[in-house]
Amino acid sequence: MNEQELCRKRLLDLSRQADRKGIVLFSDFLNLNEQNIFHSLQKELYTTAELSGGYEQAERQMVAFIPDALCYEWSYPFVCIHAVPQYPKYAEKLTHRDVLGALMHLGLDRSKIGDIVVLENDIYIFCSETISSFIMDQFTQIRHTMIRSSIIEDVSTLKVHPVFEEHDDMVASNRIDAIIARAYHLSRSEAAAYLTAEKVFINGRCITNCNQSCDNGDIVSVRQKGRFVFETDQSLSKKGKLRVRFMIYK
């Protein structure tokens, strides 16, 4: 049984158990491939299901499987850890890769960790409650920078916003191959290769069809390239090209 089949089986089993026991059950944090599998299962689930990553536009998300006859309040079993340098004056400029590398060096399971948001000297790590104490105890250094951490238990009060680079441009159409070609300076054939290799996602769903249209507000992820929010008001230039904006995640 391959990884996709295992993921499919695990998600269906969680939905089945939630329905049978009458309680809310949760997946680990899902990457985009796993979210695509989840979206493909909608007609097979035994319960309703909701996704959350702790903040709007989170990439890695956890699924809650919610039985119909539910009579209690529930919340997602994850927290947000806020880490800052102990000595900001001497802190290195840290990246997402630096933070993730330091966490993986501790032997943590990637599926227990959600998004990592780095905003200057503020680092926000969404993680499962089951590993939060371990991270608080053991996560003390990133590269040569010593850090201190605190837990934000109520993530609903947290205002985390991704940092974007904005690029205004014009494209021939809103076809996904044209969009990613323009966003990442690729030829149309190179863009098509990413699609056929199942490396392109729109709002968490894998897209392989070059003719798929991209709508205003869609979040587009391209493996090995990054992700962006696609924006357009559908206005056209004098030459008939579509005016668009790429909000590229930094």
Tab-separated table of C-alpha atoms in Angstrom:
chain	number	residue	atom	x	y	z
A	1	MET	CA	0.000	0.000	0.000
A	2	ASN	CA	1.540	3.332	-1.050
A	3	GLU	CA	1.507	6.608	0.904
A	4	GLN	CA	-1.553	7.980	-0.888
A	5	GLU	CA	-3.582	4.860	-0.165
A	6	LEU	CA	-2.464	4.902	3.476
A	7	CYS	CA	-3.505	8.545	3.807
A	8	ARG	CA	-6.873	7.822	2.213
A	9	LYS	CA	-7.472	4.855	4.521
A	10	ARG	CA	-6.434	6.840	7.605
A	11	LEU	CA	-8.767	9.758	6.846
A	12	LEU	CA	-11.744	7.506	6.121
A	13	ASP	CA	-11.075	5.551	9.306
A	14	LEU	CA	-11.021	8.742	11.394
A	15	SER	CA	-14.353	9.801	9.893
A	16	ARG	CA	-15.831	6.344	10.536
A	17	GLN	CA	-14.655	6.315	14.169
A	18	ALA	CA	-15.916	9.860	14.798
A	19	ASP	CA	-19.355	8.839	13.530
A	20	ARG	CA	-19.422	5.600	15.531
A	21	LYS	CA	-18.209	7.147	18.800
A	22	GLY	CA	-20.099	10.430	18.463
A	23	ILE	CA	-16.982	12.513	19.132
A	24	VAL	CA	-14.825	14.881	17.104
A	25	LEU	CA	-11.598	13.311	15.884
A	26	PHE	CA	-8.672	15.052	14.241
A	27	SER	CA	-6.045	14.274	11.653
A	28	ASP	CA	-2.445	15.382	11.896
A	29	PHE	CA	-1.446	18.449	9.903
A	30	LEU	CA	-1.885	17.656	6.214
A	31	ASN	CA	0.364	18.884	3.438
A	32	LEU	CA	-1.082	19.911	0.071
A	33	ASN	CA	-0.925	16.396	-1.392
A	34	GLU	CA	-2.767	14.997	1.624
A	35	GLN	CA	-5.347	17.801	1.481
A	36	ASN	CA	-5.961	16.920	-2.147
A	37	ILE	CA	-6.676	13.327	-1.079
A	38	PHE	CA	-9.031	14.643	1.609
A	39	HIS	CA	-10.943	16.770	-0.917
A	40	SER	CA	-11.359	13.714	-3.158
A	41	LEU	CA	-13.089	11.810	-0.324
A	42	GLN	CA	-15.999	14.187	0.312
A	43	LYS	CA	-18.676	11.759	-0.908
A	44	GLU	CA	-17.207	8.856	1.071
A	45	LEU	CA	-16.937	10.475	4.511
A	46	TYR	CA	-19.220	9.377	7.353
A	47	THR	CA	-19.211	12.844	8.956
A	48	THR	CA	-18.909	16.478	8.072
A	49	ALA	CA	-15.354	17.775	8.106
A	50	GLU	CA	-13.607	21.106	8.517
A	51	LEU	CA	-10.046	22.245	7.860
A	52	SER	CA	-7.978	24.706	9.872
A	53	GLY	CA	-4.334	25.639	10.125
A	54	GLY	CA	-4.723	28.219	12.874
A	55	TYR	CA	-4.927	31.326	10.712
A	56	GLU	CA	-6.359	32.444	7.407
A	57	GLN	CA	-4.426	31.180	4.363
A	58	ALA	CA	-2.491	28.556	6.338
A	59	GLU	CA	-0.967	25.954	4.027
A	60	ARG	CA	-0.648	22.969	6.372
A	61	GLN	CA	-4.046	22.185	7.857
A	62	MET	CA	-5.687	19.786	10.273
A	63	VAL	CA	-9.025	18.091	9.569
A	64	ALA	CA	-11.762	17.862	12.195
A	65	PHE	CA	-14.259	15.037	11.589
A	66	ILE	CA	-17.542	16.125	13.167
A	67	PRO	CA	-20.427	13.667	13.760
A	68	ASP	CA	-23.962	14.890	13.063
A	69	ALA	CA	-25.349	14.394	16.576
A	70	LEU	CA	-22.730	16.462	18.385
A	71	CYS	CA	-23.697	18.097	21.683
A	72	TYR	CA	-20.478	19.613	23.041
A	73	GLU	CA	-18.094	22.402	22.137
A	74	TRP	CA	-14.732	21.485	20.682
A	75	SER	CA	-11.524	23.090	19.506
A	76	TYR	CA	-8.599	21.993	17.379
A	77	PRO	CA	-5.838	20.275	19.395
A	78	PHE	CA	-3.052	22.579	18.308
A	79	VAL	CA	-1.353	25.608	19.794
A	80	CYS	CA	0.916	28.326	18.512
A	81	ILE	CA	4.389	28.770	19.950
A	82	HIS	CA	5.793	32.282	19.757
A	83	ALA	CA	9.601	32.305	19.692
A	84	VAL	CA	11.857	35.362	19.800
A	85	PRO	CA	15.646	35.818	20.076
A	86	GLN	CA	16.935	36.153	23.620
A	87	TYR	CA	19.339	38.845	22.435
A	88	PRO	CA	17.741	40.603	19.446
A	89	LYS	CA	20.763	42.843	18.914
A	90	TYR	CA	22.936	39.824	18.079
A	91	ALA	CA	20.296	37.663	16.383
A	92	GLU	CA	20.882	36.252	12.914
A	93	LYS	CA	18.338	36.810	10.156
A	94	LEU	CA	16.445	33.535	10.380
A	95	THR	CA	14.389	31.911	7.642
A	96	HIS	CA	11.585	29.359	7.522
A	97	ARG	CA	14.153	26.747	6.505
A	98	ASP	CA	16.337	27.560	9.527
A	99	VAL	CA	13.417	27.143	11.932
A	100	LEU	CA	12.132	23.932	10.351
A	101	GLY	CA	15.641	22.484	10.278
A	102	ALA	CA	16.115	23.174	13.985
A	103	LEU	CA	12.787	21.497	14.793
A	104	MET	CA	13.538	18.445	12.651
A	105	HIS	CA	16.939	18.162	14.355
A	106	LEU	CA	15.005	17.490	17.580
A	107	GLY	CA	13.538	14.359	15.984
A	108	LEU	CA	9.988	15.687	15.688
A	109	ASP	CA	7.383	14.228	13.342
A	110	ARG	CA	6.702	16.721	10.530
A	111	SER	CA	3.000	15.835	10.573
A	112	LYS	CA	2.739	17.245	14.114
A	113	ILE	CA	3.928	20.666	12.932
A	114	GLY	CA	1.766	23.064	10.969
A	115	ASP	CA	2.820	26.318	9.387
A	116	ILE	CA	5.886	28.228	10.499
A	117	VAL	CA	5.576	31.979	10.061
A	118	VAL	CA	8.701	34.137	10.353
A	119	LEU	CA	8.065	37.876	10.736
A	120	GLU	CA	11.377	39.630	11.371
A	121	ASN	CA	12.309	38.555	14.934
A	122	ASP	CA	8.912	36.990	15.672
A	123	ILE	CA	8.557	33.297	14.880
A	124	TYR	CA	5.170	31.556	15.082
A	125	ILE	CA	5.080	27.760	15.083
A	126	PHE	CA	1.731	25.977	14.889
A	127	CYS	CA	2.006	22.500	16.392
A	128	SER	CA	0.026	19.685	17.946
A	129	GLU	CA	-0.644	20.003	21.672
A	130	THR	CA	1.079	16.641	22.148
A	131	ILE	CA	4.505	18.059	21.285
A	132	SER	CA	4.176	21.620	22.603
A	133	SER	CA	5.795	20.898	25.985
A	134	PHE	CA	8.716	19.139	24.322
A	135	ILE	CA	9.285	22.081	21.990
A	136	MET	CA	9.109	24.527	24.886
A	137	ASP	CA	11.762	22.517	26.771
A	138	GLN	CA	14.108	21.572	23.940
A	139	PHE	CA	13.744	24.240	21.260
A	140	THR	CA	16.250	26.778	22.557
A	141	GLN	CA	18.488	27.579	19.596
A	142	ILE	CA	18.216	28.217	15.847
A	143	ARG	CA	21.600	28.193	14.143
A	144	HIS	CA	23.696	30.352	16.535
A	145	THR	CA	20.733	32.345	17.858
A	146	MET	CA	19.419	31.535	21.332
A	147	ILE	CA	15.646	31.860	21.606
A	148	ARG	CA	12.921	31.962	24.242
A	149	SER	CA	9.382	30.761	23.651
A	150	SER	CA	5.856	31.108	24.976
A	151	ILE	CA	2.612	29.328	24.109
A	152	ILE	CA	-0.360	31.132	22.607
A	153	GLU	CA	-3.093	28.661	23.507
A	154	ASP	CA	-6.044	30.576	22.056
A	155	VAL	CA	-4.981	30.927	18.428
A	156	SER	CA	-8.278	32.663	17.617
A	157	THR	CA	-6.841	35.808	19.225
A	158	LEU	CA	-3.676	35.603	17.147
A	159	LYS	CA	-3.255	37.974	14.244
A	160	VAL	CA	-0.730	36.310	11.945
A	161	HIS	CA	-0.599	37.646	8.429
A	162	PRO	CA	1.647	36.321	5.674
A	163	VAL	CA	4.158	38.730	4.174
A	164	PHE	CA	3.774	39.242	0.435
A	165	GLU	CA	5.662	40.683	-2.476
A	166	GLU	CA	3.164	42.286	-4.848
A	167	HIS	CA	3.659	42.114	-8.601
A	168	ASP	CA	1.231	43.673	-11.073
A	169	ASP	CA	1.272	42.113	-14.511
A	170	MET	CA	-0.784	41.235	-17.574
A	171	VAL	CA	-1.567	37.778	-18.962
A	172	ALA	CA	-3.237	36.490	-22.096
A	173	SER	CA	-5.840	34.536	-20.093
A	174	ASN	CA	-6.573	33.182	-16.624
A	175	ARG	CA	-5.597	29.621	-17.588
A	176	ILE	CA	-3.442	28.121	-14.872
A	177	ASP	CA	-0.527	27.372	-17.203
A	178	ALA	CA	-0.443	31.012	-18.327
A	179	ILE	CA	-0.718	32.222	-14.735
A	180	ILE	CA	2.152	30.196	-13.272
A	181	ALA	CA	4.293	30.819	-16.344
A	182	ARG	CA	3.956	34.561	-15.776
A	183	ALA	CA	4.317	34.404	-11.994
A	184	TYR	CA	7.554	32.401	-12.094
A	185	HIS	CA	8.954	33.500	-15.477
A	186	LEU	CA	8.526	30.091	-17.091
A	187	SER	CA	7.757	29.105	-20.655
A	188	ARG	CA	4.294	27.652	-21.227
A	189	SER	CA	5.854	24.222	-21.810
A	190	GLU	CA	7.758	24.467	-18.511
A	191	ALA	CA	4.552	25.474	-16.741
A	192	ALA	CA	2.743	22.522	-18.338
A	193	ALA	CA	5.470	20.187	-17.063
A	194	TYR	CA	4.780	21.271	-13.467
A	195	LEU	CA	1.096	20.548	-14.019
A	196	THR	CA	1.591	17.078	-15.499
A	197	ALA	CA	4.026	16.269	-12.669
A	198	GLU	CA	1.207	17.022	-10.157
A	199	LYS	CA	3.147	19.884	-8.590
A	200	VAL	CA	0.479	22.584	-8.915
A	201	PHE	CA	-2.319	23.165	-6.401
A	202	ILE	CA	-5.200	25.633	-6.312
A	203	ASN	CA	-6.688	26.041	-2.833
A	204	GLY	CA	-5.210	22.696	-1.785
A	205	ARG	CA	-6.453	20.729	-4.799
A	206	CYS	CA	-3.986	19.206	-7.229
A	207	ILE	CA	-4.428	20.561	-10.761
A	208	THR	CA	-3.118	18.745	-13.843
A	209	ASN	CA	-5.264	20.324	-16.567
A	210	CYS	CA	-3.605	23.290	-18.306
A	211	ASN	CA	-7.056	24.653	-19.202
A	212	GLN	CA	-8.107	25.033	-15.560
A	213	SER	CA	-9.064	28.651	-14.893
A	214	CYS	CA	-7.756	30.657	-11.969
A	215	ASP	CA	-10.227	32.879	-10.097
A	216	ASN	CA	-9.742	36.023	-8.046
A	217	GLY	CA	-8.519	35.142	-4.542
A	218	ASP	CA	-7.273	31.652	-5.419
A	219	ILE	CA	-4.169	30.471	-3.570
A	220	VAL	CA	-1.819	28.811	-6.043
A	221	SER	CA	1.039	26.600	-4.845
A	222	VAL	CA	3.782	25.299	-7.118
A	223	ARG	CA	6.186	22.726	-5.724
A	224	GLN	CA	9.822	23.922	-5.747
A	225	LYS	CA	8.675	27.456	-6.608
A	226	GLY	CA	6.434	28.769	-3.848
A	227	ARG	CA	2.877	30.021	-3.623
A	228	PHE	CA	0.897	33.162	-4.306
A	229	VAL	CA	-2.560	34.661	-4.138
A	230	PHE	CA	-3.973	35.404	-7.581
A	231	GLU	CA	-5.920	38.644	-7.835
A	232	THR	CA	-7.744	40.200	-10.767
A	233	ASP	CA	-10.646	42.587	-11.279
A	234	GLN	CA	-11.144	41.141	-14.786
A	235	SER	CA	-10.214	44.454	-16.438
A	236	LEU	CA	-8.396	44.335	-19.768
A	237	SER	CA	-5.565	46.370	-21.220
A	238	LYS	CA	-5.869	48.165	-24.566
A	239	LYS	CA	-4.334	45.081	-26.168
A	240	GLY	CA	-6.926	42.812	-24.588
A	241	LYS	CA	-4.706	41.311	-21.886
A	242	LEU	CA	-6.001	40.547	-18.406
A	243	ARG	CA	-4.680	42.773	-15.613
A	244	VAL	CA	-3.591	40.646	-12.641
A	245	ARG	CA	-1.714	40.899	-9.386
A	246	PHE	CA	0.486	38.190	-7.879
A	247	MET	CA	0.691	38.306	-4.075
A	248	ILE	CA	3.761	36.114	-3.661
A	249	TYR	CA	4.454	34.683	-0.212
A	250	LYS	CA	7.873	35.683	1.091
